[in-house]
mmCIF file of C-alpha atoms and ligand atoms in Angstrom:
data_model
loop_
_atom_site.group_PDB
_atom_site.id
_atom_site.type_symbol
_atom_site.label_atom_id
_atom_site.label_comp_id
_atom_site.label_asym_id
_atom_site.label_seq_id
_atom_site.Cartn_x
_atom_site.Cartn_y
_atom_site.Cartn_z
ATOM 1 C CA UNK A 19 0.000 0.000 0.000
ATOM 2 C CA UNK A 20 1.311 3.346 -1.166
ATOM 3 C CA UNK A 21 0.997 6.215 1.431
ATOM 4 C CA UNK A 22 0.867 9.873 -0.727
ATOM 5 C CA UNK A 23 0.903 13.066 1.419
ATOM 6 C CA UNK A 24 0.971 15.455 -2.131
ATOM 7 C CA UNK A 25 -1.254 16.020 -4.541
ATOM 8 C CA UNK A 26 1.250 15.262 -7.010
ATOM 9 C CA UNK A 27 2.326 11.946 -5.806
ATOM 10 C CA UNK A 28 -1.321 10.743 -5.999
ATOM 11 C CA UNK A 29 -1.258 12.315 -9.842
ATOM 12 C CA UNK A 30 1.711 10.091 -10.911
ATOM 13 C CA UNK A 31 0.613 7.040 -9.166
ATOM 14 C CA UNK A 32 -2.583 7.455 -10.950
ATOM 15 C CA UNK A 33 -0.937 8.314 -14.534
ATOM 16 C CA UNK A 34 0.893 4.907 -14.304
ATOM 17 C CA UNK A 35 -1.928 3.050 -13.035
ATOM 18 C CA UNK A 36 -4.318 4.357 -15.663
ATOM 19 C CA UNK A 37 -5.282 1.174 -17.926
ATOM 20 C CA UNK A 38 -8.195 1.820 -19.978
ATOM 21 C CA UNK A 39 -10.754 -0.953 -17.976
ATOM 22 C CA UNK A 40 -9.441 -0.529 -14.560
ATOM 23 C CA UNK A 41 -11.884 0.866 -12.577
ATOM 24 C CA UNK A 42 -10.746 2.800 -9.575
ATOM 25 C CA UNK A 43 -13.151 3.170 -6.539
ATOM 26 C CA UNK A 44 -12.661 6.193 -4.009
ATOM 27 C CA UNK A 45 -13.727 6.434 0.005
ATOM 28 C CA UNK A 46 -13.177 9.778 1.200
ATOM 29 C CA UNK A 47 -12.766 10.099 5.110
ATOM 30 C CA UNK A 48 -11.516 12.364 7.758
ATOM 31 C CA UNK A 49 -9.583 9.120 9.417
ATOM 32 C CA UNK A 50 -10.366 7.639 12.679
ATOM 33 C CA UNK A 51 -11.420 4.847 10.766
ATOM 34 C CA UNK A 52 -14.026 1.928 12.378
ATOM 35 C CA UNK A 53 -16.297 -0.768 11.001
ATOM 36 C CA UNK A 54 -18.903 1.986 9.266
ATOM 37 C CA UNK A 55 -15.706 2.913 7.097
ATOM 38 C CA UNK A 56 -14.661 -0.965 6.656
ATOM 39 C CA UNK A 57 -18.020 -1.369 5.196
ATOM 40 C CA UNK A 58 -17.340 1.491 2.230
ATOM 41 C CA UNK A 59 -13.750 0.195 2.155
ATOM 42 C CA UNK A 60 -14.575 -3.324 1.617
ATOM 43 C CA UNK A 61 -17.126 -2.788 -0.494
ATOM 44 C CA UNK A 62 -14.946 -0.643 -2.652
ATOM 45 C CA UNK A 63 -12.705 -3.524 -2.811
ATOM 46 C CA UNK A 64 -14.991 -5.841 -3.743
ATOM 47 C CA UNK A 65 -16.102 -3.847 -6.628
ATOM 48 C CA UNK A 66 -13.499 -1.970 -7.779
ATOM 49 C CA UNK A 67 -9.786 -3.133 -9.804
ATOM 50 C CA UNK A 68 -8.410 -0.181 -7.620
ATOM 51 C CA UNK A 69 -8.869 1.032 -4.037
ATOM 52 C CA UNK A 70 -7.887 4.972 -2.984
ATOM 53 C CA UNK A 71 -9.011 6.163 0.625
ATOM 54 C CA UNK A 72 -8.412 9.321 1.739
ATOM 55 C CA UNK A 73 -7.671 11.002 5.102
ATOM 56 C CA UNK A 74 -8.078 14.491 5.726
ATOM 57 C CA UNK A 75 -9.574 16.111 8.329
ATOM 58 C CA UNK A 76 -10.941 19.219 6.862
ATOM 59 C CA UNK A 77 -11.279 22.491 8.178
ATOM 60 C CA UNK A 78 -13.348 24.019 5.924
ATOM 61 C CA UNK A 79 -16.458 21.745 7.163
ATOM 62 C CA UNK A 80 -16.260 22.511 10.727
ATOM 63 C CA UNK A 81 -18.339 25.260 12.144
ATOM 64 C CA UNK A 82 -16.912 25.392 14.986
ATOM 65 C CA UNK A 83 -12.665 25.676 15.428
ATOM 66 C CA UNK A 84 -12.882 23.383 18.837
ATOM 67 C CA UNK A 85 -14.858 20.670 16.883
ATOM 68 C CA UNK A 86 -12.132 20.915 14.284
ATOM 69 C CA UNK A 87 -9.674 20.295 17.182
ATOM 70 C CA UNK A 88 -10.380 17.863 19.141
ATOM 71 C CA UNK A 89 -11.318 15.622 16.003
ATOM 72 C CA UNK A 90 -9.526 12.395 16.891
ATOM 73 C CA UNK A 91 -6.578 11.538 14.604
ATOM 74 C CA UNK A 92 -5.077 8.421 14.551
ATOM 75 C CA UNK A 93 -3.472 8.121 11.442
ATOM 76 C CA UNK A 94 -0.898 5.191 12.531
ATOM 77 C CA UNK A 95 -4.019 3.098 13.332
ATOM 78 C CA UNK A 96 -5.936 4.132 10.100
ATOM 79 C CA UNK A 97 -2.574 3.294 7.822
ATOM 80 C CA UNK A 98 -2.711 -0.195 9.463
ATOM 81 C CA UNK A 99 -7.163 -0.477 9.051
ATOM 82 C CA UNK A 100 -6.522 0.390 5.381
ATOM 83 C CA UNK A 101 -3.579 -1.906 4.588
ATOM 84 C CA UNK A 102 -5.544 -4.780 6.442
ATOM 85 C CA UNK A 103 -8.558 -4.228 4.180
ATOM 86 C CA UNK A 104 -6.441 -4.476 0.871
ATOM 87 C CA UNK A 105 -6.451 -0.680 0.162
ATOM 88 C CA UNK A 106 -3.997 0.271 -3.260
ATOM 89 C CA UNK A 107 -3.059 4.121 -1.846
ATOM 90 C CA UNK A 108 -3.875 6.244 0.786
ATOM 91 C CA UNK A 109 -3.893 9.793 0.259
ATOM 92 C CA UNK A 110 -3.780 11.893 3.858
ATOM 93 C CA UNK A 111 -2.310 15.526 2.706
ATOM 94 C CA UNK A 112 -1.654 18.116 5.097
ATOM 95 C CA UNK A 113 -3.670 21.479 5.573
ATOM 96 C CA UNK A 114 -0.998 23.591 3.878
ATOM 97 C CA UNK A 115 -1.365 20.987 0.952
ATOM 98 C CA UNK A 116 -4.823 21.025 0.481
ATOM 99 C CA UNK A 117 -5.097 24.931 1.146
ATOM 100 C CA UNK A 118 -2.091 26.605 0.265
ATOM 101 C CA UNK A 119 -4.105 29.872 0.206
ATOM 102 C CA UNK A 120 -7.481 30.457 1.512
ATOM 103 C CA UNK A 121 -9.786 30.008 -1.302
ATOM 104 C CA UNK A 122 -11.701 32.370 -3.338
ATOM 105 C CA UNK A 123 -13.754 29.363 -5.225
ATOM 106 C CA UNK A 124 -16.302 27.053 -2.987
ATOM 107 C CA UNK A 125 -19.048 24.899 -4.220
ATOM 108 C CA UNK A 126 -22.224 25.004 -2.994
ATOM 109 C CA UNK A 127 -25.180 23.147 -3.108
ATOM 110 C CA UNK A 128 -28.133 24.663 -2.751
ATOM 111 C CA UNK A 129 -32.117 23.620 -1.295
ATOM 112 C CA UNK A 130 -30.831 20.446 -0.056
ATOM 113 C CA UNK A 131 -28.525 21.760 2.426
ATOM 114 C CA UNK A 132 -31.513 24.331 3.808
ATOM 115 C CA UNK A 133 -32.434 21.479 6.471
ATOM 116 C CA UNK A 134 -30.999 18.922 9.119
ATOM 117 C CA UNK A 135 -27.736 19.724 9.507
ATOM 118 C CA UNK A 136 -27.737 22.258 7.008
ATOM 119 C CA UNK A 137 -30.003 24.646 9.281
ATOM 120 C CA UNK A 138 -27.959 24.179 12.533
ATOM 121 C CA UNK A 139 -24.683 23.966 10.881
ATOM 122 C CA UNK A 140 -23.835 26.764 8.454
ATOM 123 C CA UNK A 141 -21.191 26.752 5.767
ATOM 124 C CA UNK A 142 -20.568 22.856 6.490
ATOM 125 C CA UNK A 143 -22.050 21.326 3.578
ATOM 126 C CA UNK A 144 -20.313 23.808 1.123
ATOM 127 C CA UNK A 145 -17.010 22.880 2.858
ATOM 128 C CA UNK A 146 -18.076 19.181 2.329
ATOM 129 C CA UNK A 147 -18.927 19.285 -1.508
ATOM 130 C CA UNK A 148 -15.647 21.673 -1.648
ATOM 131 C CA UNK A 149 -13.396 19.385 -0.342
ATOM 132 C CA UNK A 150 -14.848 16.619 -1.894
ATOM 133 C CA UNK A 151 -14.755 18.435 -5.347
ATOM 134 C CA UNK A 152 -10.798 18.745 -4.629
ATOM 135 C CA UNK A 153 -10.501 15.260 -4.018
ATOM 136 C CA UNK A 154 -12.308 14.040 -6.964
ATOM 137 C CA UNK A 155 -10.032 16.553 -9.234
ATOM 138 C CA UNK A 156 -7.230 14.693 -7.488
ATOM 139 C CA UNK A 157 -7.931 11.233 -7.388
ATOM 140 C CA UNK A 158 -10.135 10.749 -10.370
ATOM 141 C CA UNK A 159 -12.265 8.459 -9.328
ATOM 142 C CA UNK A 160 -14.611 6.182 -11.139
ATOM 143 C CA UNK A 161 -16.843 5.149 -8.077
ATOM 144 C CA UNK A 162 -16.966 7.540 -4.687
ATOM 145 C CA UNK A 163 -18.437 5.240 -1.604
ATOM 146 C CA UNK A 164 -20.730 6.973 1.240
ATOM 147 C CA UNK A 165 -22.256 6.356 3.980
ATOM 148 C CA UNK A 166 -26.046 6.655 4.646
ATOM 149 C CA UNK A 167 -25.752 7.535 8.074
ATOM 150 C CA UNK A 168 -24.583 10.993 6.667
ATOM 151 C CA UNK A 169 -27.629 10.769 4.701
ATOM 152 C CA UNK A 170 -27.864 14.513 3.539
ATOM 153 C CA UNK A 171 -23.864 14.323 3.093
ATOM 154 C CA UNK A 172 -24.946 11.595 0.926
ATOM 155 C CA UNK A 173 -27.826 13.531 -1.345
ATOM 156 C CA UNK A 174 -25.862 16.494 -1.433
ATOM 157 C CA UNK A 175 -22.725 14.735 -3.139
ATOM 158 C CA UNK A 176 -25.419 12.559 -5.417
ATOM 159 C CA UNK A 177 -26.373 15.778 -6.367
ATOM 160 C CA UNK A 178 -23.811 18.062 -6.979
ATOM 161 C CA UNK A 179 -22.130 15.235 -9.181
ATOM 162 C CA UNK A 180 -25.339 15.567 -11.400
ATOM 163 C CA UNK A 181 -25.349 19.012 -11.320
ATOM 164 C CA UNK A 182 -21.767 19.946 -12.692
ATOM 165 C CA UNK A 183 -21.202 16.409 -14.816
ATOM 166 C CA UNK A 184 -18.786 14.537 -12.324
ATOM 167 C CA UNK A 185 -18.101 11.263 -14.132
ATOM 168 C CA UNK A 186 -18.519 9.528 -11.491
ATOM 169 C CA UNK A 187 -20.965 6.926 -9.707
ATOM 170 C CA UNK A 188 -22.043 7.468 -5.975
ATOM 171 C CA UNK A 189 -22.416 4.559 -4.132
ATOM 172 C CA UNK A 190 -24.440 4.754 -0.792
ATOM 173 C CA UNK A 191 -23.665 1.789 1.665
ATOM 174 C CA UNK A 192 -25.905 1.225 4.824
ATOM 175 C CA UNK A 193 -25.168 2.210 7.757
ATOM 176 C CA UNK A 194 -22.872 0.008 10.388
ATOM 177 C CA UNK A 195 -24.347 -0.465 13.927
ATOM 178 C CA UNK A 196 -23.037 -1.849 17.102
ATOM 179 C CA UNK A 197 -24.706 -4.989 18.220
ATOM 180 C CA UNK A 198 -27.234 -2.524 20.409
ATOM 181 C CA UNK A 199 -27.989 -0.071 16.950
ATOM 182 C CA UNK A 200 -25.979 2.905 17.577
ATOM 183 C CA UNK A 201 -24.656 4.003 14.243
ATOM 184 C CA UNK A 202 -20.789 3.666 14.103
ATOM 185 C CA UNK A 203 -19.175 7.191 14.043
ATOM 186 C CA UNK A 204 -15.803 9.070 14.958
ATOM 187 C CA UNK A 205 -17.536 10.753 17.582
ATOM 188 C CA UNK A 206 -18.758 7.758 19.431
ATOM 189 C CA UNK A 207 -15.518 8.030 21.291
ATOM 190 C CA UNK A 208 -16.706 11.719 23.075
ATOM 191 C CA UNK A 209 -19.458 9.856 25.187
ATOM 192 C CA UNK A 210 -18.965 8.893 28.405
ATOM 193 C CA UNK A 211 -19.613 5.116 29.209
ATOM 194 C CA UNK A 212 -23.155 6.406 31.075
ATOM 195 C CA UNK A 213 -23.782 8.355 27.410
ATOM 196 C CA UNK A 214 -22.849 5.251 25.660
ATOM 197 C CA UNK A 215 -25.265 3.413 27.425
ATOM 198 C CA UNK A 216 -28.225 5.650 26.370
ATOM 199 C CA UNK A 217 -27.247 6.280 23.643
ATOM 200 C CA UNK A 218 -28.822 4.045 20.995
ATOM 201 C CA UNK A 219 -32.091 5.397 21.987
ATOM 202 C CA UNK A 220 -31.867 7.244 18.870
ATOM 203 C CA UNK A 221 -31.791 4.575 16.924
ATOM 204 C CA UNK A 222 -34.445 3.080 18.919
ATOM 205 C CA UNK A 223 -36.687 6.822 18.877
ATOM 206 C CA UNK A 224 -36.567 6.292 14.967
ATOM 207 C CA UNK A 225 -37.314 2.396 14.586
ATOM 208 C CA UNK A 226 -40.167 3.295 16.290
ATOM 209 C CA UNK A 227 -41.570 6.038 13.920
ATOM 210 C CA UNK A 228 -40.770 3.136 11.229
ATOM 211 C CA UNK A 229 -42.551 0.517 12.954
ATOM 212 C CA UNK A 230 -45.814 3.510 12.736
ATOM 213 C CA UNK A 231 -44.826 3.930 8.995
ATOM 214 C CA UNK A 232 -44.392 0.325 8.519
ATOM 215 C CA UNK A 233 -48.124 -0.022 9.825
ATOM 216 C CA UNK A 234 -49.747 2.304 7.617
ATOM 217 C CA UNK A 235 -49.546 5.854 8.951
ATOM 218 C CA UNK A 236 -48.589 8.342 6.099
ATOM 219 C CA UNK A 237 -48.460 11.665 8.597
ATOM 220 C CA UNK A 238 -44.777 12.970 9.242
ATOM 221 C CA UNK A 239 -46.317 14.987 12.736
ATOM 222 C CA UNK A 240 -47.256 11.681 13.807
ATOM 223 C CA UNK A 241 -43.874 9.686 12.863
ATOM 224 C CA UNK A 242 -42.059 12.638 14.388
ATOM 225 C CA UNK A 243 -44.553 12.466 18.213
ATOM 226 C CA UNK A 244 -43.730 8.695 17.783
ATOM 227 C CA UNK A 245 -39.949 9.129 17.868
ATOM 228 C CA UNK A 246 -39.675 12.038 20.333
ATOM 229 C CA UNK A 247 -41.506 9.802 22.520
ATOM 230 C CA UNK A 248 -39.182 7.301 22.731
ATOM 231 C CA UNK A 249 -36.205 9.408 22.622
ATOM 232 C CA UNK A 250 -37.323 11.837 25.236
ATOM 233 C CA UNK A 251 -37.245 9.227 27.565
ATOM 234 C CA UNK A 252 -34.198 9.735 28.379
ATOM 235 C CA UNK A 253 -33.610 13.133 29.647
ATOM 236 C CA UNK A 254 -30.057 13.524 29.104
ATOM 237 C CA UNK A 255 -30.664 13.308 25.357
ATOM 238 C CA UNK A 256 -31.050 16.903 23.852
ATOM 239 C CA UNK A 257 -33.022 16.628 20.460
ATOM 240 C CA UNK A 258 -31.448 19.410 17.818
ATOM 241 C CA UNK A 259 -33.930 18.410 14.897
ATOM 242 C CA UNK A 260 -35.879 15.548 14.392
ATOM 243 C CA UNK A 261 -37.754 15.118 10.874
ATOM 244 C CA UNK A 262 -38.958 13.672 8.253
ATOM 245 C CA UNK A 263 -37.944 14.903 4.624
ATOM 246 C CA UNK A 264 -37.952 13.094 1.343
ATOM 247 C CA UNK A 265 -34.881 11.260 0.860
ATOM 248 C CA UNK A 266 -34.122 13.245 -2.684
ATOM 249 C CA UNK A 267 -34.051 17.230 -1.809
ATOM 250 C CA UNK A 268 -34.546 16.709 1.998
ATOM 251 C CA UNK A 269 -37.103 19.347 2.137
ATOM 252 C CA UNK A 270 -39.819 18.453 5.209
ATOM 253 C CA UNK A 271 -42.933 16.743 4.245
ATOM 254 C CA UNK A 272 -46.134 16.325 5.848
ATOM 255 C CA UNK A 273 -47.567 13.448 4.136
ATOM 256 C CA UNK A 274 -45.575 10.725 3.042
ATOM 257 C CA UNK A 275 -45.879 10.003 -0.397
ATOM 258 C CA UNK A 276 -42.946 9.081 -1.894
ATOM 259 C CA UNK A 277 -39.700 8.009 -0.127
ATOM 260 C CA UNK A 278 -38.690 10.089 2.770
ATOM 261 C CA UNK A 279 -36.060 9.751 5.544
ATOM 262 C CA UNK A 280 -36.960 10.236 9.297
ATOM 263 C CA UNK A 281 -33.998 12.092 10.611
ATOM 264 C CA UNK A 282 -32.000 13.333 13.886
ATOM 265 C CA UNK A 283 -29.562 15.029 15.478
ATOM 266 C CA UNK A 284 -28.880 15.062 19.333
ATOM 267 C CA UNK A 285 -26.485 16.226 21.482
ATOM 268 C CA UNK A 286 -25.210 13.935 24.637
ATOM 269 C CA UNK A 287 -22.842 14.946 26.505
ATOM 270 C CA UNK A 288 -19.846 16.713 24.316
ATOM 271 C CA UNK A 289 -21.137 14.369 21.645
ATOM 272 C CA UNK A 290 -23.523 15.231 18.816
ATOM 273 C CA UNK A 291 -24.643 12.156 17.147
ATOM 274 C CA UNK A 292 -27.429 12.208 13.898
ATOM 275 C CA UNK A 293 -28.971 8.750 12.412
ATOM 276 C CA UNK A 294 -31.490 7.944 10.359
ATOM 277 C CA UNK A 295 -33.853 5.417 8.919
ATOM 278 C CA UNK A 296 -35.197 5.371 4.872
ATOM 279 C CA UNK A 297 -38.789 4.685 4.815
ATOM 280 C CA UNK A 298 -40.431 3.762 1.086
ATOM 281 C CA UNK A 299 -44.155 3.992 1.259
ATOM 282 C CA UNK A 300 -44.711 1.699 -1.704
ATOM 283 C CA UNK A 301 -43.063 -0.691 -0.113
ATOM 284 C CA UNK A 302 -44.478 -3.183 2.559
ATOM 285 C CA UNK A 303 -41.765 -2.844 4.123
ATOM 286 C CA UNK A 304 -39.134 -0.519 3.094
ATOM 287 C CA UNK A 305 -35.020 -0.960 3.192
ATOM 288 C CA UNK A 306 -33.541 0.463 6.179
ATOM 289 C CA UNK A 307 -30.720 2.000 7.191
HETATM 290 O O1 LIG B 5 -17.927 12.066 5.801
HETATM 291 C C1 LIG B 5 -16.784 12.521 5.984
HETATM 292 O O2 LIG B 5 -15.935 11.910 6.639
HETATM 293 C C2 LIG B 5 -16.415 13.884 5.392
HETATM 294 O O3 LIG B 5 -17.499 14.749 5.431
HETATM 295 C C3 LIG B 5 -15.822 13.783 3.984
HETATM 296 C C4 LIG B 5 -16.830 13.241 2.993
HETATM 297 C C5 LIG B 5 -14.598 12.887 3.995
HETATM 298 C C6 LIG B 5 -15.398 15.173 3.504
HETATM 299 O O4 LIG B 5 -14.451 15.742 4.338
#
């Protein structure tokens, strides 16, 4: 496995690996890497003649600098995760390399990023599709791999590549659990072993709402009562949104009639953890992630 810290080492290892049918499949990542990023990894692998993973925590995204710092980096650890899992290169540039100067260009994806995340986090998608715009100039992928659990993440990339003509497919993967259905993430690792243990309530507030969906109900109000229910339970859980939008534009709906995604964030503790679950209302019973 190749390790590149410059953009131009990842340029010439991808001019001499440039065969005309070798596909080349991409995971982006901020590193910290754990089972929900073995699951785009491995899938990549599967896939894909070619296997690129990148690690870059990027400033850009974060809203708020002490976020940005305390993001855990463990890039030993994630060399020897990536090399396990049969990855070809890694690419984990420095700030100065990715942002030599502070940019005057940002992309920006609009309507989709007016919700969730969008609403409570400003600026953060356009430093996602940014970044991720660099990176696919870089690497030249033929396949990029996200996760669902960053659902919006996920439409805002799917769209942004339609918008400006990326030649390149999206694929989402499902989310990764733990055994009790929290969704893996990097900032698992903030709770506290009493947050841990409450925490998959989340996941448990929105199985709930898809159990009600599941059984006929088509009114978002009632999905989102349903989850807060559950979730509100447990008092050290403080809700940030909680909604249900269609899964394409994630704009809010109030009936369900096409497929929507019941969504939330919530902060415990120093942690703020989001999930959510895909509901397809002309299916008896729709995939789930
Ligand atoms: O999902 C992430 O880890 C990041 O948002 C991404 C896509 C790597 C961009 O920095």
């Amino acid at each position: 496995m190749l390790v590149a810290y410059t953009i131009q080492e990842v340029r010439d290892w991808r001019k001499s690996h440039k065969h005309a049918d070798a596909v080349l499949g991409f995971v982006p990542t901020m590193g910290a890497l754990h089972a929900g990023h073995g699951a785009l990894i491995e899938r990549a692998r599967r896939e894909c003649d070619l296997v690129v993973v990148s690690i870059f925590v990027n400033p850009i995204q974060f809203n708020q600098l002490e976020d940005y710092q305390r993001y855990p980096r463990t890039l030993e650890a994630d060399l020897a995760f990536c090399d396990q899992r049969g990855v070809d290169l890694v690419f984990a540039p420095s700030e100065q390399e990715m942002y030599p100067e502070p940019l005057d260009t940002y992309v920006e994806v609009q309507r989709l990023t007016t919700h969730l995340c969008g609403a409570f986090r400003p600026g953060h998608f356009r430093g996602v599709a940014t970044v991720v715009t660099k990176l696919f100039n870089i690497v030249q992928p033929d396949r990029a791999y996200f996760g669902e659990k960053d659902a919006q993440q996920l439409a805002v990339i799917q769209r942004m590549v339609r918008d400006l003509n990326f030649p390149i497919e999206i694929v989402p993967v499902a989310t990764v659990r733990e055994p009790d259905g929290l969704a893996m993430s990097s900032r698992n690792q903030y709770l506290t072993p009493e947050e841990r243990a409450i925490a998959p309530i989340l996941y448990q507030g929105l199985q709930a709402a898809l159990e009600l969906a599941r059984s006929g109900e088509r009114s978002a109000k009632a999905l989102v009562a349903r989850a807060r229910q559950v979730i509100e339970q447990e008092p050290a859980v403080r809700i940030e949104y909680l909604e249900v939008v269609d899964a394409q534009h994630m704009q809010p709906v109030e009936h369900i009639m096409a497929p929507v995604r019941v969504a939330v964030a919530a902060w415990l503790g120093k942690a703020r953890l989001i999930d959510n679950v895909f509901f397809d209302p002309a299916e008896k019973s729709g995939p789930e992630s």
